[in-house]
Tab-separated table of C-alpha atoms and ligand atoms in Angstrom:
chain	number	residue	atom	x	y	z
A	14	MET	CA	107.496	69.455	86.296
A	15	ALA	CA	103.959	68.387	86.827
A	16	LYS	CA	101.464	71.888	85.945
A	17	LEU	CA	99.954	72.536	89.146
A	18	SER	CA	96.516	74.251	89.694
A	19	ILE	CA	98.047	77.120	92.209
A	20	VAL	CA	94.949	80.126	93.751
A	21	PHE	CA	96.570	82.535	95.533
A	22	ILE	CA	94.172	84.125	98.234
A	23	ALA	CA	95.575	87.403	99.859
A	24	SER	CA	94.375	90.614	101.234
A	25	GLU	CA	95.961	93.092	98.362
A	26	ALA	CA	97.579	92.749	95.218
A	27	ALA	CA	99.663	95.077	92.521
A	28	PRO	CA	98.260	96.638	90.915
A	29	LEU	CA	94.366	96.576	91.875
A	30	ALA	CA	95.274	97.525	95.705
A	31	LYS	CA	98.581	98.219	97.281
A	32	THR	CA	99.433	99.547	101.147
A	33	GLY	CA	102.785	97.873	100.686
A	34	GLY	CA	105.267	94.997	99.388
A	35	LEU	CA	102.415	91.977	100.080
A	36	ALA	CA	100.494	93.237	97.210
A	37	ASP	CA	103.951	94.224	94.479
A	38	VAL	CA	104.509	89.879	95.764
A	39	VAL	CA	101.174	88.610	95.481
A	40	GLY	CA	100.926	90.388	92.194
A	41	SER	CA	104.005	89.435	90.800
A	42	LEU	CA	105.186	86.430	91.731
A	43	PRO	CA	102.053	84.209	89.916
A	44	HIS	CA	103.407	85.706	86.732
A	45	ALA	CA	107.296	84.127	87.293
A	46	LEU	CA	104.752	80.346	88.656
A	47	LYS	CA	102.468	81.088	85.332
A	48	LYS	CA	105.890	81.219	82.816
A	49	LEU	CA	106.731	77.848	84.836
A	50	GLY	CA	103.368	76.067	83.072
A	51	HIS	CA	101.437	76.413	85.520
A	52	ARG	CA	97.410	78.084	86.053
A	53	VAL	CA	97.082	80.389	88.723
A	54	THR	CA	93.985	82.031	89.708
A	55	VAL	CA	94.564	85.400	92.574
A	56	ILE	CA	91.326	85.780	94.946
A	57	MET	CA	90.732	89.089	96.944
A	58	PRO	CA	88.568	91.284	98.577
A	59	PHE	CA	86.712	93.710	95.626
A	60	TYR	CA	87.865	97.343	97.409
A	61	ARG	CA	85.848	99.085	94.745
A	62	GLN	CA	87.506	102.182	95.542
A	63	GLN	CA	90.857	101.141	95.278
A	64	ILE	CA	90.596	99.180	92.090
A	65	SER	CA	88.603	101.602	90.170
A	66	ASP	CA	91.505	104.407	91.490
A	67	ALA	CA	93.668	101.934	89.712
A	68	GLY	CA	91.837	102.670	86.213
A	69	ILE	CA	90.944	98.597	86.879
A	70	GLU	CA	87.612	97.631	84.767
A	71	THR	CA	85.485	94.440	86.438
A	72	ARG	CA	83.440	92.271	85.003
A	73	SER	CA	80.788	90.351	86.814
A	74	MET	CA	80.983	86.329	87.146
A	75	LYS	CA	77.293	86.375	87.642
A	76	LEU	CA	77.417	83.981	90.639
A	77	GLU	CA	77.126	85.107	94.410
A	78	VAL	CA	78.374	82.969	97.430
A	79	GLU	CA	75.896	83.209	100.465
A	80	MET	CA	77.619	82.812	103.835
A	81	TRP	CA	76.691	82.959	107.496
A	82	ALA	CA	78.739	85.740	109.593
A	83	ASP	CA	78.122	87.319	112.562
A	84	GLY	CA	74.232	86.253	112.876
A	85	GLN	CA	73.885	88.338	109.857
A	86	GLN	CA	73.338	86.191	106.538
A	87	ARG	CA	75.193	87.243	103.512
A	88	HIS	CA	75.063	87.256	99.590
A	89	CYS	CA	78.720	87.826	97.900
A	90	PRO	CA	78.667	88.647	94.183
A	91	LEU	CA	81.703	87.313	92.627
A	92	HIS	CA	83.596	89.542	90.474
A	93	LYS	CA	86.262	89.118	87.877
A	94	THR	CA	89.388	91.177	86.138
A	95	THR	CA	92.346	90.308	84.205
A	96	VAL	CA	95.043	92.104	84.484
A	97	ASP	CA	98.877	91.483	82.201
A	98	GLY	CA	96.872	88.020	81.939
A	99	LEU	CA	96.590	86.759	85.229
A	100	ASP	CA	93.094	85.997	86.188
A	101	PHE	CA	91.552	87.882	89.783
A	102	ILE	CA	88.162	87.253	91.311
A	103	LEU	CA	86.619	89.513	94.028
A	104	ILE	CA	84.811	89.181	96.669
A	105	GLU	CA	82.434	91.696	97.251
A	106	GLN	CA	80.968	92.797	100.205
A	107	ASP	CA	81.053	96.793	100.043
A	108	ASP	CA	79.726	97.377	103.637
A	109	LEU	CA	82.883	95.537	104.682
A	110	TYR	CA	85.165	96.391	101.803
A	111	ALA	CA	84.599	99.289	99.687
A	112	ARG	CA	85.329	101.417	102.645
A	113	ASP	CA	88.448	104.405	101.998
A	114	GLY	CA	91.183	102.270	103.380
A	115	ILE	CA	92.069	98.292	103.062
A	116	TYR	CA	92.827	97.548	106.820
A	117	GLY	CA	91.747	100.997	108.639
A	118	PRO	CA	91.927	104.699	108.539
A	119	PRO	CA	95.018	106.262	108.635
A	120	GLY	CA	97.480	105.253	111.529
A	121	GLY	CA	94.648	102.497	112.407
A	122	ALA	CA	92.892	99.634	111.891
A	123	TYR	CA	88.788	99.158	111.198
A	124	GLU	CA	86.959	97.164	114.337
A	125	ASP	CA	85.494	94.782	111.974
A	126	ASN	CA	88.908	93.155	110.562
A	127	LEU	CA	88.584	89.580	111.260
A	128	LEU	CA	84.732	90.052	110.310
A	129	ARG	CA	85.799	91.573	107.091
A	130	PHE	CA	88.936	88.691	106.621
A	131	LEU	CA	87.148	85.515	107.478
A	132	LEU	CA	84.248	85.852	105.877
A	133	PHE	CA	86.590	86.256	103.089
A	134	ASP	CA	88.720	83.178	103.670
A	135	ARG	CA	85.842	81.490	103.245
A	136	VAL	CA	83.979	82.699	100.396
A	137	ALA	CA	87.323	82.407	98.749
A	138	LEU	CA	87.207	78.449	99.888
A	139	GLU	CA	84.014	78.838	98.277
A	140	ALA	CA	85.362	80.713	94.795
A	141	ALA	CA	88.499	78.976	94.382
A	142	ALA	CA	85.739	75.374	94.812
A	143	LEU	CA	84.046	77.128	92.061
A	144	LEU	CA	87.438	76.979	89.122
A	145	PRO	CA	86.967	74.445	86.761
A	146	GLY	CA	89.680	71.162	87.848
A	147	ASN	CA	90.537	70.201	91.369
A	148	THR	CA	92.956	72.944	93.116
A	149	ASP	CA	96.442	71.350	93.785
A	150	ILE	CA	97.277	74.297	96.351
A	151	ILE	CA	96.138	77.133	97.412
A	152	HIS	CA	98.472	79.823	98.759
A	153	CYS	CA	97.740	82.092	101.659
A	154	HIS	CA	99.291	85.189	102.869
A	155	ASP	CA	99.702	86.830	105.932
A	156	TRP	CA	97.827	86.886	108.997
A	157	GLN	CA	94.335	87.914	106.598
A	158	THR	CA	94.105	84.409	105.375
A	159	GLY	CA	95.418	82.201	108.734
A	160	MET	CA	92.526	80.832	109.692
A	161	ILE	CA	92.346	79.553	105.477
A	162	PRO	CA	94.691	76.160	106.454
A	163	LEU	CA	92.598	75.291	109.659
A	164	LEU	CA	89.376	75.685	107.978
A	165	LEU	CA	90.128	73.736	104.998
A	166	LYS	CA	91.552	71.228	107.695
A	167	THR	CA	88.323	71.182	109.774
A	168	GLN	CA	84.830	72.447	108.556
A	169	TYR	CA	85.838	71.988	104.775
A	170	TYR	CA	88.107	68.705	104.505
A	171	HIS	CA	85.230	67.044	102.699
A	172	HIS	CA	84.204	69.843	100.142
A	173	ALA	CA	84.502	68.827	96.573
A	174	LYS	CA	87.740	70.242	94.647
A	175	ILE	CA	89.613	71.577	97.382
A	176	ALA	CA	89.711	69.533	100.033
A	177	GLN	CA	92.376	67.819	98.301
A	178	ALA	CA	94.896	70.542	98.496
A	179	ARG	CA	97.789	71.222	100.233
A	180	THR	CA	98.296	74.599	101.875
A	181	VAL	CA	101.216	77.152	101.510
A	182	TYR	CA	101.493	80.194	103.886
A	183	THR	CA	103.761	83.231	103.747
A	184	ILE	CA	104.682	85.164	106.387
A	185	HIS	CA	105.481	88.791	105.468
A	186	ASN	CA	105.655	89.745	108.624
A	187	LEU	CA	105.628	87.976	111.930
A	188	ALA	CA	104.374	91.880	113.936
A	189	TYR	CA	100.784	91.608	112.519
A	190	GLN	CA	99.497	88.271	113.951
A	191	GLY	CA	96.493	88.734	113.626
A	192	VAL	CA	95.009	88.648	117.684
A	193	PHE	CA	91.145	89.278	118.455
A	194	PRO	CA	88.865	88.366	121.490
A	195	ALA	CA	88.152	85.062	121.864
A	196	ASP	CA	84.208	86.158	121.205
A	197	TRP	CA	84.244	86.232	117.731
A	198	ILE	CA	85.288	82.613	117.819
A	199	HIS	CA	81.483	81.567	117.684
A	200	ARG	CA	80.249	84.844	116.091
A	201	LEU	CA	82.294	83.643	113.211
A	202	GLY	CA	82.063	79.936	113.896
A	203	ILE	CA	85.726	79.178	113.798
A	204	PRO	CA	86.341	75.890	115.424
A	205	SER	CA	86.840	76.292	118.833
A	206	HIS	CA	88.137	72.576	119.489
A	207	HIS	CA	91.567	74.203	118.061
A	208	PHE	CA	91.640	77.353	120.691
A	209	ASN	CA	94.008	75.645	122.684
A	210	ALA	CA	97.464	76.590	122.943
A	211	GLU	CA	98.826	73.678	120.082
A	212	GLY	CA	95.856	75.668	117.813
A	213	PHE	CA	95.187	79.630	117.663
A	214	GLU	CA	94.522	80.573	121.073
A	215	PHE	CA	97.152	83.305	122.210
A	216	HIS	CA	96.646	84.318	126.271
A	217	ASP	CA	93.160	83.550	125.649
A	218	GLN	CA	92.445	85.607	122.339
A	219	ILE	CA	92.176	84.109	118.926
A	220	ASN	CA	95.579	84.380	117.050
A	221	CYS	CA	95.316	84.074	112.696
A	222	MET	CA	98.665	83.550	112.059
A	223	LYS	CA	99.179	80.531	115.251
A	224	ALA	CA	96.108	78.583	113.080
A	225	ALA	CA	97.797	78.658	110.279
A	226	ILE	CA	101.143	78.155	111.333
A	227	GLU	CA	99.704	74.741	113.667
A	228	SER	CA	97.161	73.786	110.339
A	229	CYS	CA	99.368	74.160	107.151
A	230	ASP	CA	101.066	72.302	105.399
A	231	ALA	CA	104.398	74.713	104.676
A	232	ILE	CA	105.387	77.615	105.905
A	233	THR	CA	107.397	80.111	103.660
A	234	THR	CA	108.817	83.701	104.632
A	235	VAL	CA	110.443	85.997	101.810
A	236	SER	CA	113.843	85.889	102.858
A	237	PRO	CA	116.266	82.599	104.401
A	238	SER	CA	117.372	85.082	107.016
A	239	TYR	CA	114.303	85.877	108.308
A	240	ALA	CA	113.430	82.669	108.093
A	241	GLN	CA	115.770	81.789	111.207
A	242	GLU	CA	115.300	84.692	112.576
A	243	ILE	CA	111.761	84.458	113.415
A	244	LEU	CA	113.034	81.192	115.558
A	245	THR	CA	114.692	83.432	117.724
A	246	PRO	CA	112.866	85.586	121.067
A	247	GLU	CA	114.523	88.880	119.013
A	248	TYR	CA	112.288	88.306	116.007
A	249	GLY	CA	110.201	86.102	117.146
A	250	SER	CA	107.056	88.480	118.325
A	251	ALA	CA	106.591	85.984	121.004
A	252	LEU	CA	105.718	83.318	118.800
A	253	GLU	CA	109.559	81.954	118.376
A	254	GLY	CA	108.785	78.489	120.261
A	255	PHE	CA	105.436	77.906	118.435
A	256	LEU	CA	106.981	78.502	114.956
A	257	GLY	CA	110.604	76.150	116.427
A	258	ASN	CA	107.849	73.356	116.846
A	259	HIS	CA	106.795	73.878	113.384
A	260	ALA	CA	110.072	74.477	112.151
A	261	ALA	CA	111.008	70.948	109.998
A	262	LYS	CA	107.861	72.771	107.801
A	263	LEU	CA	109.290	76.693	107.664
A	264	SER	CA	112.026	77.596	104.310
A	265	GLY	CA	112.704	80.700	103.681
A	266	ILE	CA	112.186	82.028	100.008
A	267	VAL	CA	113.912	85.277	99.135
A	268	ASN	CA	111.070	87.619	97.174
A	269	GLY	CA	111.569	89.099	93.625
A	270	LEU	CA	110.210	92.022	91.989
A	271	ASP	CA	108.139	92.311	88.430
A	272	ILE	CA	111.597	93.462	86.703
A	273	ASP	CA	108.940	94.396	83.621
A	274	ASP	CA	107.345	97.046	86.003
A	275	TRP	CA	110.121	98.359	87.380
A	276	ASP	CA	112.947	98.833	85.144
A	277	PRO	CA	114.166	102.627	84.477
A	278	LEU	CA	114.380	101.042	80.595
A	279	THR	CA	111.087	101.676	80.067
A	280	ASP	CA	109.479	103.430	83.222
A	281	SER	CA	106.879	106.092	81.955
A	282	ASN	CA	106.628	108.219	85.041
A	283	ILE	CA	110.570	108.756	85.039
A	284	VAL	CA	111.838	112.291	82.854
A	285	GLU	CA	114.390	109.901	81.335
A	286	ASN	CA	114.591	106.218	80.678
A	287	TYR	CA	117.978	104.680	81.677
A	288	GLY	CA	119.472	101.432	82.590
A	289	PRO	CA	123.281	99.958	82.534
A	290	GLY	CA	125.715	101.097	79.652
A	291	LYS	CA	122.715	104.087	79.284
A	292	ILE	CA	123.260	105.587	82.644
A	293	ALA	CA	122.645	109.401	81.446
A	294	GLY	CA	119.374	109.757	81.693
A	295	LYS	CA	120.144	109.170	85.338
A	296	LYS	CA	121.878	112.498	85.881
A	297	GLN	CA	118.468	113.492	84.407
A	298	CYS	CA	115.647	112.030	87.094
A	299	LYS	CA	118.098	113.345	90.238
A	300	LYS	CA	118.047	117.127	88.679
A	301	ASP	CA	114.172	116.554	88.053
A	302	LEU	CA	113.810	115.517	91.217
A	303	GLN	CA	116.103	118.139	92.843
A	304	GLU	CA	113.657	120.655	91.277
A	305	ARG	CA	110.153	119.332	91.804
A	306	CYS	CA	111.186	119.262	96.225
A	307	GLY	CA	112.758	122.995	95.916
A	308	PHE	CA	116.563	121.944	96.440
A	309	GLU	CA	119.711	122.908	94.516
A	310	VAL	CA	120.392	121.684	91.260
A	311	SER	CA	123.614	119.447	91.588
A	312	ALA	CA	125.127	116.527	90.634
A	313	LYS	CA	127.445	116.901	93.405
A	314	ILE	CA	125.206	117.350	95.884
A	315	PRO	CA	124.182	113.252	97.370
A	316	MET	CA	120.623	112.513	97.434
A	317	LEU	CA	119.522	110.852	100.079
A	318	THR	CA	116.472	109.122	99.783
A	319	ILE	CA	113.568	106.766	101.858
A	320	ILE	CA	110.077	105.441	101.361
A	321	SER	CA	108.609	103.781	103.810
A	322	ARG	CA	105.535	103.237	106.169
A	323	LEU	CA	106.458	105.209	108.544
A	324	ALA	CA	106.861	102.357	111.951
A	325	GLU	CA	108.967	101.561	114.422
A	326	GLN	CA	110.115	98.665	112.209
A	327	LYS	CA	111.402	100.724	109.320
A	328	GLY	CA	113.830	102.310	112.201
A	329	ILE	CA	112.259	105.915	111.037
A	330	ASP	CA	113.143	107.018	114.392
A	331	LEU	CA	116.845	106.515	113.735
A	332	LEU	CA	116.441	108.338	109.905
A	333	ILE	CA	115.148	111.417	112.342
A	334	ALA	CA	117.902	111.338	114.717
A	335	ASN	CA	120.355	111.916	112.128
A	336	ILE	CA	119.045	115.030	109.803
A	337	GLU	CA	120.124	117.841	111.261
A	338	ALA	CA	123.309	116.464	110.951
A	339	TRP	CA	122.711	115.725	107.535
A	340	MET	CA	121.530	119.376	107.131
A	341	LYS	CA	124.352	120.523	108.298
A	342	ARG	CA	126.902	118.424	105.987
A	343	GLY	CA	124.973	119.815	103.024
A	344	TYR	CA	122.868	116.592	102.093
A	345	GLN	CA	119.485	116.315	100.384
A	346	LEU	CA	117.380	114.532	101.726
A	347	VAL	CA	113.543	113.237	100.190
A	348	VAL	CA	111.070	110.678	102.598
A	349	LEU	CA	108.066	109.534	101.153
A	350	GLY	CA	105.592	108.029	103.352
A	351	SER	CA	103.034	108.219	106.170
A	352	GLY	CA	101.929	106.243	109.561
A	353	ASP	CA	102.966	106.933	112.844
A	354	ALA	CA	102.089	110.501	113.731
A	355	LYS	CA	104.567	111.927	116.090
A	356	ASP	CA	107.756	110.721	112.826
A	357	GLU	CA	104.786	112.618	110.425
A	358	GLU	CA	104.880	116.298	112.813
A	359	GLN	CA	108.796	115.670	113.097
A	360	LEU	CA	109.438	115.237	109.478
A	361	GLN	CA	107.189	118.588	109.043
A	362	GLN	CA	108.844	120.348	111.646
A	363	LEU	CA	112.004	119.232	110.152
A	364	VAL	CA	111.203	120.871	107.066
A	365	LEU	CA	109.681	124.020	107.950
A	366	LYS	CA	113.852	124.384	108.962
A	367	HIS	CA	115.715	122.688	105.846
A	368	PRO	CA	113.164	123.515	103.318
A	369	LYS	CA	115.872	123.958	100.864
A	370	GLN	CA	117.658	120.674	101.512
A	371	LEU	CA	114.533	118.149	102.919
A	372	PHE	CA	111.542	117.289	101.899
A	373	PHE	CA	108.725	115.384	102.785
A	374	TYR	CA	105.817	113.855	101.019
A	375	LYS	CA	103.038	112.206	103.654
A	376	GLY	CA	100.885	109.828	101.401
A	377	PHE	CA	101.146	107.586	99.388
A	378	ASN	CA	101.937	107.924	95.931
A	379	GLU	CA	103.606	105.346	92.961
A	380	GLY	CA	104.355	107.696	90.414
A	381	LEU	CA	106.529	109.991	92.490
A	382	ALA	CA	107.612	106.756	94.285
A	383	ARG	CA	108.975	105.444	90.997
A	384	LYS	CA	110.663	109.158	90.166
A	385	ILE	CA	112.703	108.928	93.579
A	386	TYR	CA	113.952	105.972	92.845
A	387	ALA	CA	115.147	107.125	89.986
A	388	GLY	CA	117.001	110.341	90.895
A	389	GLY	CA	117.978	109.405	94.100
A	390	ASP	CA	121.952	108.057	95.160
A	391	ILE	CA	121.029	106.656	97.773
A	392	PHE	CA	118.395	105.044	99.114
A	393	LEU	CA	118.291	104.228	102.934
A	394	MET	CA	116.721	101.786	104.692
A	395	PRO	CA	117.470	101.619	108.091
A	396	SER	CA	115.186	98.614	109.517
A	397	ARG	CA	114.861	97.178	112.499
A	398	PHE	CA	113.532	93.923	111.103
A	399	GLU	CA	112.650	93.545	107.375
A	400	PRO	CA	111.060	90.517	106.370
A	401	CYS	CA	112.741	91.511	102.844
A	402	GLY	CA	112.002	94.420	101.913
A	403	LEU	CA	111.186	95.605	98.155
A	404	GLY	CA	112.008	99.050	98.728
A	405	GLN	CA	116.411	97.911	98.353
A	406	LEU	CA	115.264	95.948	94.967
A	407	MET	CA	113.632	98.863	93.653
A	408	ALA	CA	116.079	100.824	94.682
A	409	MET	CA	119.053	98.684	93.296
A	410	ARG	CA	117.239	97.940	90.104
A	411	TYR	CA	117.212	101.973	89.897
A	412	GLY	CA	120.929	102.275	90.668
A	413	THR	CA	120.581	103.891	93.808
A	414	VAL	CA	122.363	102.152	96.224
A	415	PRO	CA	121.032	101.399	99.339
A	416	VAL	CA	122.192	101.593	102.885
A	417	VAL	CA	120.720	99.195	105.244
A	418	ARG	CA	120.658	97.499	108.316
A	419	ALA	CA	122.062	93.965	107.983
A	420	THR	CA	118.325	92.426	109.331
A	421	GLY	CA	116.231	89.541	107.339
A	422	GLY	CA	115.974	90.242	103.849
A	423	LEU	CA	117.935	93.502	103.733
A	424	ARG	CA	121.440	91.363	104.454
A	425	ASP	CA	119.885	88.179	101.856
A	426	THR	CA	119.853	91.081	99.074
A	427	VAL	CA	122.141	93.912	99.240
A	428	THR	CA	126.146	92.928	98.387
A	429	ASP	CA	127.572	94.815	101.490
A	430	TYR	CA	130.975	97.139	100.495
A	431	ASN	CA	133.218	96.401	103.335
A	432	ASP	CA	132.644	92.698	102.580
A	433	SER	CA	133.473	92.542	98.628
A	434	LYS	CA	134.893	95.728	97.703
A	435	THR	CA	134.415	93.990	93.877
A	436	GLU	CA	130.126	92.757	94.085
A	437	ALA	CA	129.019	95.547	96.323
A	438	THR	CA	125.373	96.774	95.758
A	439	GLY	CA	125.222	98.694	98.983
A	440	ILE	CA	126.700	98.830	102.397
A	441	HIS	CA	125.241	97.392	105.806
A	442	PHE	CA	125.357	98.305	108.893
A	443	THR	CA	124.383	96.178	112.336
A	444	GLU	CA	123.536	98.101	115.448
A	445	ALA	CA	120.309	99.782	115.031
A	446	THR	CA	121.508	103.126	116.667
A	447	ALA	CA	121.794	106.165	114.732
A	448	ALA	CA	125.198	105.989	115.395
A	449	ALA	CA	126.078	102.854	113.781
A	450	PHE	CA	123.465	104.259	110.520
A	451	ASP	CA	125.161	107.337	110.213
A	452	LEU	CA	128.637	106.077	109.818
A	453	ALA	CA	127.063	103.682	106.755
A	454	VAL	CA	125.928	107.052	105.206
A	455	GLU	CA	129.177	108.604	105.683
A	456	GLN	CA	130.643	105.935	103.820
A	457	ALA	CA	128.456	105.933	100.916
A	458	VAL	CA	128.738	109.235	100.649
A	459	GLU	CA	132.898	108.853	100.771
A	460	LEU	CA	132.139	106.689	98.145
A	461	PHE	CA	129.865	108.586	96.245
A	462	HIS	CA	132.470	111.344	95.755
A	463	LYS	CA	134.577	108.792	93.971
A	464	PRO	CA	133.267	108.314	91.110
A	465	SER	CA	134.835	105.830	89.512
A	466	VAL	CA	133.817	103.320	92.960
A	467	TRP	CA	130.415	105.145	92.778
A	468	SER	CA	129.757	103.855	89.236
A	469	HIS	CA	131.198	100.565	90.130
A	470	ILE	CA	128.513	99.916	92.801
A	471	ARG	CA	125.872	101.209	91.463
A	472	THR	CA	126.384	99.493	88.151
A	473	HIS	CA	125.983	95.973	90.468
A	474	ALA	CA	122.988	97.227	91.904
A	475	LEU	CA	121.826	98.301	88.419
A	476	LYS	CA	122.534	95.001	87.149
A	477	ARG	CA	121.412	92.782	90.086
A	478	ASP	CA	118.781	89.972	88.962
A	479	SER	CA	115.916	90.715	91.059
A	480	SER	CA	113.972	89.178	88.693
A	481	TRP	CA	111.462	86.279	89.997
A	482	ASP	CA	112.895	82.796	87.962
A	483	ALA	CA	115.071	81.610	90.977
A	484	SER	CA	112.689	82.308	93.216
A	485	ALA	CA	109.446	81.045	91.458
A	486	LYS	CA	111.262	77.963	90.415
A	487	GLU	CA	111.467	77.314	94.330
A	488	TYR	CA	108.140	77.428	95.240
A	489	SER	CA	107.253	75.602	92.318
A	490	GLN	CA	110.019	72.855	93.992
A	491	LEU	CA	108.037	73.150	97.093
A	492	TYR	CA	104.154	72.533	95.815
A	493	GLU	CA	105.268	69.156	94.579
A	494	SER	CA	107.539	68.109	97.241
A	495	LEU	CA	104.038	68.584	99.364
A	496	LEU	CA	102.179	66.720	96.499
A	497	SER	CA	103.914	64.174	95.528
B	530	LIG	P1	106.271	96.913	103.589
B	530	LIG	O1	106.808	96.354	104.848
B	530	LIG	O2	105.729	98.415	103.910
B	530	LIG	O3	105.981	95.841	103.002
B	530	LIG	P2	108.348	96.448	101.373
B	530	LIG	O4	109.737	97.216	101.228
B	530	LIG	O5	108.184	95.227	101.468
B	530	LIG	O6	107.847	97.258	102.262
B	530	LIG	O7	107.600	97.154	100.486
B	530	LIG	C1	107.218	98.529	100.480
B	530	LIG	C2	106.405	98.558	99.181
B	530	LIG	O8	105.641	99.774	99.825
B	530	LIG	C3	107.386	98.989	98.215
B	530	LIG	O9	107.059	98.974	96.827
B	530	LIG	C4	107.775	100.908	98.094
B	530	LIG	O10	107.923	101.360	96.939
B	530	LIG	C5	106.118	101.003	98.569
B	530	LIG	N1	105.594	102.061	99.116
B	530	LIG	C6	105.746	102.100	100.482
B	530	LIG	N2	105.715	104.133	100.673
B	530	LIG	C7	104.864	103.843	99.756
B	530	LIG	C8	104.995	104.920	99.720
B	530	LIG	N3	104.442	106.057	100.799
B	530	LIG	N4	104.023	105.824	97.847
B	530	LIG	C9	104.205	105.102	97.506
B	530	LIG	N5	104.876	103.572	97.755
B	530	LIG	C10	104.869	103.146	98.713
């Protein structure tokens, strides 16, 4: 296998700055690619606040890139850091990236997001060109880096050391396409001759994801099922036809996890470590979670859990619709998440009614997330669509049985009890309705009360191989096929 020089360009990466699954992937897939012998560098914005909160030290590279954007000549200093052997280059521009949020204030988006990320894209290409040797692969992620393949084929096509690179574009979520008013084209110098139906024009607006779909060498999505689904009107977010035109370069590669980081045998955030064949610690984790939440401590009460952005996509309305019934049946429910203000308000009201059975933490808290993955019995993901989903992988890794809607990556990664009683790692439901979700939860609770059956499912979940090994090989093969 050839040893390639690969550059990941992305808007977030764990453990430096994270809002969701994108960061998990960008922070972990490069490690697996490095194990295969490739050289990988990750380039992202220098989010001064988030990176310092994560306790990560950075060094100035004593280099800066000059870049024009929106009538202003900017000087962008470069910083670097190495985390667990993986090199990051960070682009400084404090008025744009040193803010409280990565994409916006809670529940919103910054108005100048196109300026923020287009500047980032251009400086990232310049930074890639500063690396030793030629770059073979530039791997971009989601709308924030969608313009990069187009820039590389137009304004950067003669740029030494990066011009020959092949571009891979991964769609982590087609619902967020980066759509902005067309007047930004001139303000940011975006190649206007591609502002048409075959290019990045979308209802007279700029669509960053369309730019990537048109110009990249390969498109991937984060699960095989989602790669199929986005070609249909139901899941295509109005781009199904356009994606269909480019379907020859589309494939799905399922996400993995950093299984060293997400390991109940070593996780220092949980009260007692455990794993397959050493399950006693999980009981202690459940007890700890029940105490933290102010619930009755009992191994017999089913503990339902959910860790999620509160958004339409995630089916939070289906969850809320069932809470009263679940409280009546005596279940306990822990919710960690933030987002939609109406969902937050409804959950807060429900907590006031059921303080001994329902716990809601509004916000982002990774330490608590780990305690919940460890302490729960059942993990809920009633998503309307789910490109891959990492929550269910983390839940299985911690022996918490997922109940998921059979869509996208949830279908691909959770083996349904109703399909295979021997191989099951969770339970699927199909219809995006509160009633169908409730039936699946009921089945899970019924199985929970049959200790030998439950232990069988839980052990399968715990032992599931969610590592990056197989998927990193698939990415590696894809990169090589583009270069051959
Ligand atoms: P998304 O669509 O949000 O990217 P994923 O399931 O792919 O959904 O990934 C979500 C990631 O973010 C997981 O690592 C999950 O544990 C984490 N996460 C989501 N919400 C929170 C929260 N409120 N606090 C801590 N971690 C969270």
